[in-house]
Amino acid sequence: AALQPSSEAAPGSAGKTEVLASQRPQHQRAPCPTSKMTTEIRPGLLKKVVHPGYGSKPKTGQQVQVHYTGTLEDGRVFDSSRARGQPLKFMLGASQVVLGWDLGVAEMLVGETAILTIPPGYGYGNNPTGPIPAGSTLTFEVELMDASDIKPEMPAFFIYGLGFVLTIAGGVIFFFLPRVLKTLSNIFKGLDYGHGH
């Protein structure tokens, strides 16, 4: 959710709640005059900055976290992370979202809110998807909340596979070791018996 200016009165302000723009944190400052310009990322794929960002652009392979609201050409909302109260996380450039998102979010700054206009060629094409009719141009208001490197993790199959192998190995040792020791003991007893005669 967007941060609101503080409503607490400063000492000596006689109850005034106005916060000067220069006193706001970088991510709360009003957009600069050029911030509402629309840029064309690819033919028909547009980005209009609503609130400027305060960070850097995300890199391909990073995990990004966004809030978004998607609308159809007639203005109907068909999806919203804000309504669910849960931001969306995905790996940028990994085709986990439509191409228009990968390209559009890559041009945003962390903290930025922008409107992405995504034509069918960068969206769902001529295939109807849920409430989205075939050939739809979609509009998304997207807030890029965070972008971070994904920490490498040991693959789950390796962890579980190793555990399985160790379990089996432990069972085999537990089952056979007493028998092996008993056999070796009998052999040594036999050798001692042979030497005694």
mmCIF file with all atom_site columns, N, CA and C in Angstrom, residues 94-123:
data_model
loop_
_atom_site.group_PDB
_atom_site.id
_atom_site.type_symbol
_atom_site.label_atom_id
_atom_site.label_alt_id
_atom_site.label_comp_id
_atom_site.label_asym_id
_atom_site.label_entity_id
_atom_site.label_seq_id
_atom_site.pdbx_PDB_ins_code
_atom_site.Cartn_x
_atom_site.Cartn_y
_atom_site.Cartn_z
_atom_site.occupancy
_atom_site.B_iso_or_equiv
_atom_site.pdbx_formal_charge
_atom_site.auth_seq_id
_atom_site.auth_comp_id
_atom_site.auth_asym_id
_atom_site.auth_atom_id
_atom_site.pdbx_PDB_model_num
ATOM 1  N N  . ALA A 1 94  ? 12.033 -15.186 -16.695 1.00 0.00 ? 94  ALA A N  1
ATOM 2  C CA . ALA A 1 94  ? 11.949 -16.646 -16.706 1.00 0.00 ? 94  ALA A CA 1
ATOM 3  C C  . ALA A 1 94  ? 10.639 -17.143 -17.311 1.00 0.00 ? 94  ALA A C  1
ATOM 4  N N  . SER A 1 95  ? 9.892  -16.255 -17.961 1.00 0.00 ? 95  SER A N  1
ATOM 5  C CA . SER A 1 95  ? 8.613  -16.606 -18.602 1.00 0.00 ? 95  SER A CA 1
ATOM 6  C C  . SER A 1 95  ? 7.599  -17.173 -17.616 1.00 0.00 ? 95  SER A C  1
ATOM 7  N N  . GLN A 1 96  ? 7.668  -16.720 -16.368 1.00 0.00 ? 96  GLN A N  1
ATOM 8  C CA . GLN A 1 96  ? 6.678  -17.138 -15.377 1.00 0.00 ? 96  GLN A CA 1
ATOM 9  C C  . GLN A 1 96  ? 5.419  -16.285 -15.475 1.00 0.00 ? 96  GLN A C  1
ATOM 10 N N  . VAL A 1 97  ? 5.516  -15.185 -16.211 1.00 0.00 ? 97  VAL A N  1
ATOM 11 C CA . VAL A 1 97  ? 4.382  -14.290 -16.460 1.00 0.00 ? 97  VAL A CA 1
ATOM 12 C C  . VAL A 1 97  ? 4.352  -14.004 -17.959 1.00 0.00 ? 97  VAL A C  1
ATOM 13 N N  . VAL A 1 98  ? 3.335  -13.254 -18.413 1.00 0.00 ? 98  VAL A N  1
ATOM 14 C CA . VAL A 1 98  ? 3.268  -12.928 -19.838 1.00 0.00 ? 98  VAL A CA 1
ATOM 15 C C  . VAL A 1 98  ? 4.467  -12.061 -20.214 1.00 0.00 ? 98  VAL A C  1
ATOM 16 N N  . LEU A 1 99  ? 4.825  -12.090 -21.493 1.00 0.00 ? 99  LEU A N  1
ATOM 17 C CA . LEU A 1 99  ? 6.016  -11.390 -21.969 1.00 0.00 ? 99  LEU A CA 1
ATOM 18 C C  . LEU A 1 99  ? 5.949  -9.890  -21.681 1.00 0.00 ? 99  LEU A C  1
ATOM 19 N N  . GLY A 1 100 ? 4.758  -9.319  -21.797 1.00 0.00 ? 100 GLY A N  1
ATOM 20 C CA . GLY A 1 100 ? 4.614  -7.889  -21.528 1.00 0.00 ? 100 GLY A CA 1
ATOM 21 C C  . GLY A 1 100 ? 5.013  -7.512  -20.115 1.00 0.00 ? 100 GLY A C  1
ATOM 22 N N  . TRP A 1 101 ? 4.780  -8.411  -19.177 1.00 0.00 ? 101 TRP A N  1
ATOM 23 C CA . TRP A 1 101 ? 5.189  -8.179  -17.793 1.00 0.00 ? 101 TRP A CA 1
ATOM 24 C C  . TRP A 1 101 ? 6.700  -8.262  -17.651 1.00 0.00 ? 101 TRP A C  1
ATOM 25 N N  . ASP A 1 102 ? 7.296  -9.295  -18.220 1.00 0.00 ? 102 ASP A N  1
ATOM 26 C CA . ASP A 1 102 ? 8.755  -9.437  -18.139 1.00 0.00 ? 102 ASP A CA 1
ATOM 27 C C  . ASP A 1 102 ? 9.451  -8.201  -18.702 1.00 0.00 ? 102 ASP A C  1
ATOM 28 N N  . LEU A 1 103 ? 8.967  -7.732  -19.859 1.00 0.00 ? 103 LEU A N  1
ATOM 29 C CA . LEU A 1 103 ? 9.585  -6.576  -20.501 1.00 0.00 ? 103 LEU A CA 1
ATOM 30 C C  . LEU A 1 103 ? 9.264  -5.282  -19.760 1.00 0.00 ? 103 LEU A C  1
ATOM 31 N N  . GLY A 1 104 ? 8.028  -5.140  -19.310 1.00 0.00 ? 104 GLY A N  1
ATOM 32 C CA . GLY A 1 104 ? 7.607  -3.910  -18.650 1.00 0.00 ? 104 GLY A CA 1
ATOM 33 C C  . GLY A 1 104 ? 8.226  -3.721  -17.282 1.00 0.00 ? 104 GLY A C  1
ATOM 34 N N  . VAL A 1 105 ? 8.181  -4.762  -16.457 1.00 0.00 ? 105 VAL A N  1
ATOM 35 C CA . VAL A 1 105 ? 8.732  -4.664  -15.101 1.00 0.00 ? 105 VAL A CA 1
ATOM 36 C C  . VAL A 1 105 ? 10.241 -4.439  -15.146 1.00 0.00 ? 105 VAL A C  1
ATOM 37 N N  . ALA A 1 106 ? 10.899 -4.977  -16.169 1.00 0.00 ? 106 ALA A N  1
ATOM 38 C CA . ALA A 1 106 ? 12.351 -4.793  -16.314 1.00 0.00 ? 106 ALA A CA 1
ATOM 39 C C  . ALA A 1 106 ? 12.716 -3.328  -16.534 1.00 0.00 ? 106 ALA A C  1
ATOM 40 N N  . GLU A 1 107 ? 11.759 -2.522  -16.966 1.00 0.00 ? 107 GLU A N  1
ATOM 41 C CA . GLU A 1 107 ? 12.007 -1.100  -17.216 1.00 0.00 ? 107 GLU A CA 1
ATOM 42 C C  . GLU A 1 107 ? 11.582 -0.218  -16.049 1.00 0.00 ? 107 GLU A C  1
ATOM 43 N N  . MET A 1 108 ? 11.135 -0.824  -14.962 1.00 0.00 ? 108 MET A N  1
ATOM 44 C CA . MET A 1 108 ? 10.701 -0.052  -13.796 1.00 0.00 ? 108 MET A CA 1
ATOM 45 C C  . MET A 1 108 ? 11.820 0.051   -12.774 1.00 0.00 ? 108 MET A C  1
ATOM 46 N N  . LEU A 1 109 ? 11.686 1.009   -11.864 1.00 0.00 ? 109 LEU A N  1
ATOM 47 C CA . LEU A 1 109 ? 12.582 1.130   -10.731 1.00 0.00 ? 109 LEU A CA 1
ATOM 48 C C  . LEU A 1 109 ? 11.869 0.608   -9.494  1.00 0.00 ? 109 LEU A C  1
ATOM 49 N N  . VAL A 1 110 ? 12.635 0.072   -8.549  1.00 0.00 ? 110 VAL A N  1
ATOM 50 C CA . VAL A 1 110 ? 12.035 -0.361  -7.290  1.00 0.00 ? 110 VAL A CA 1
ATOM 51 C C  . VAL A 1 110 ? 11.353 0.840   -6.643  1.00 0.00 ? 110 VAL A C  1
ATOM 52 N N  . GLY A 1 111 ? 10.113 0.648   -6.207  1.00 0.00 ? 111 GLY A N  1
ATOM 53 C CA . GLY A 1 111 ? 9.341  1.724   -5.617  1.00 0.00 ? 111 GLY A CA 1
ATOM 54 C C  . GLY A 1 111 ? 8.446  2.442   -6.605  1.00 0.00 ? 111 GLY A C  1
ATOM 55 N N  . GLU A 1 112 ? 8.618  2.144   -7.873  1.00 0.00 ? 112 GLU A N  1
ATOM 56 C CA . GLU A 1 112 ? 7.843  2.806   -8.922  1.00 0.00 ? 112 GLU A CA 1
ATOM 57 C C  . GLU A 1 112 ? 6.472  2.164   -9.097  1.00 0.00 ? 112 GLU A C  1
ATOM 58 N N  . THR A 1 113 ? 5.495  2.987   -9.395  1.00 0.00 ? 113 THR A N  1
ATOM 59 C CA . THR A 1 113 ? 4.182  2.506   -9.811  1.00 0.00 ? 113 THR A CA 1
ATOM 60 C C  . THR A 1 113 ? 3.966  2.972   -11.242 1.00 0.00 ? 113 THR A C  1
ATOM 61 N N  . ALA A 1 114 ? 3.602  2.065   -12.110 1.00 0.00 ? 114 ALA A N  1
ATOM 62 C CA . ALA A 1 114 ? 3.427  2.397   -13.521 1.00 0.00 ? 114 ALA A CA 1
ATOM 63 C C  . ALA A 1 114 ? 2.212  1.673   -14.075 1.00 0.00 ? 114 ALA A C  1
ATOM 64 N N  . ILE A 1 115 ? 1.682  2.213   -15.147 1.00 0.00 ? 115 ILE A N  1
ATOM 65 C CA . ILE A 1 115 ? 0.591  1.563   -15.859 1.00 0.00 ? 115 ILE A CA 1
ATOM 66 C C  . ILE A 1 115 ? 1.176  0.929   -17.120 1.00 0.00 ? 115 ILE A C  1
ATOM 67 N N  . LEU A 1 116 ? 1.043  -0.379  -17.220 1.00 0.00 ? 116 LEU A N  1
ATOM 68 C CA . LEU A 1 116 ? 1.511  -1.123  -18.390 1.00 0.00 ? 116 LEU A CA 1
ATOM 69 C C  . LEU A 1 116 ? 0.315  -1.420  -19.282 1.00 0.00 ? 116 LEU A C  1
ATOM 70 N N  . THR A 1 117 ? 0.422  -1.028  -20.534 1.00 0.00 ? 117 THR A N  1
ATOM 71 C CA . THR A 1 117 ? -0.593 -1.369  -21.521 1.00 0.00 ? 117 THR A CA 1
ATOM 72 C C  . THR A 1 117 ? -0.012 -2.475  -22.387 1.00 0.00 ? 117 THR A C  1
ATOM 73 N N  . ILE A 1 118 ? -0.643 -3.645  -22.316 1.00 0.00 ? 118 ILE A N  1
ATOM 74 C CA . ILE A 1 118 ? -0.079 -4.843  -22.948 1.00 0.00 ? 118 ILE A CA 1
ATOM 75 C C  . ILE A 1 118 ? -1.000 -5.326  -24.061 1.00 0.00 ? 118 ILE A C  1
ATOM 76 N N  . PRO A 1 119 ? -0.555 -5.218  -25.316 1.00 0.00 ? 119 PRO A N  1
ATOM 77 C CA . PRO A 1 119 ? -1.367 -5.707  -26.439 1.00 0.00 ? 119 PRO A CA 1
ATOM 78 C C  . PRO A 1 119 ? -1.354 -7.229  -26.469 1.00 0.00 ? 119 PRO A C  1
ATOM 79 N N  . PRO A 1 120 ? -2.253 -7.835  -27.250 1.00 0.00 ? 120 PRO A N  1
ATOM 80 C CA . PRO A 1 120 ? -2.368 -9.302  -27.266 1.00 0.00 ? 120 PRO A CA 1
ATOM 81 C C  . PRO A 1 120 ? -1.059 -10.030 -27.553 1.00 0.00 ? 120 PRO A C  1
ATOM 82 N N  . GLY A 1 121 ? -0.222 -9.451  -28.427 1.00 0.00 ? 121 GLY A N  1
ATOM 83 C CA . GLY A 1 121 ? 1.041  -10.115 -28.779 1.00 0.00 ? 121 GLY A CA 1
ATOM 84 C C  . GLY A 1 121 ? 2.008  -10.263 -27.634 1.00 0.00 ? 121 GLY A C  1
ATOM 85 N N  . TYR A 1 122 ? 1.845  -9.431  -26.617 1.00 0.00 ? 122 TYR A N  1
ATOM 86 C CA . TYR A 1 122 ? 2.700  -9.516  -25.430 1.00 0.00 ? 122 TYR A CA 1
ATOM 87 C C  . TYR A 1 122 ? 1.908  -9.995  -24.213 1.00 0.00 ? 122 TYR A C  1
ATOM 88 N N  . GLY A 1 123 ? 0.657  -10.382 -24.458 1.00 0.00 ? 123 GLY A N  1
ATOM 89 C CA . GLY A 1 123 ? -0.195 -10.862 -23.374 1.00 0.00 ? 123 GLY A CA 1
ATOM 90 C C  . GLY A 1 123 ? -0.633 -12.289 -23.615 1.00 0.00 ? 123 GLY A C  1
#
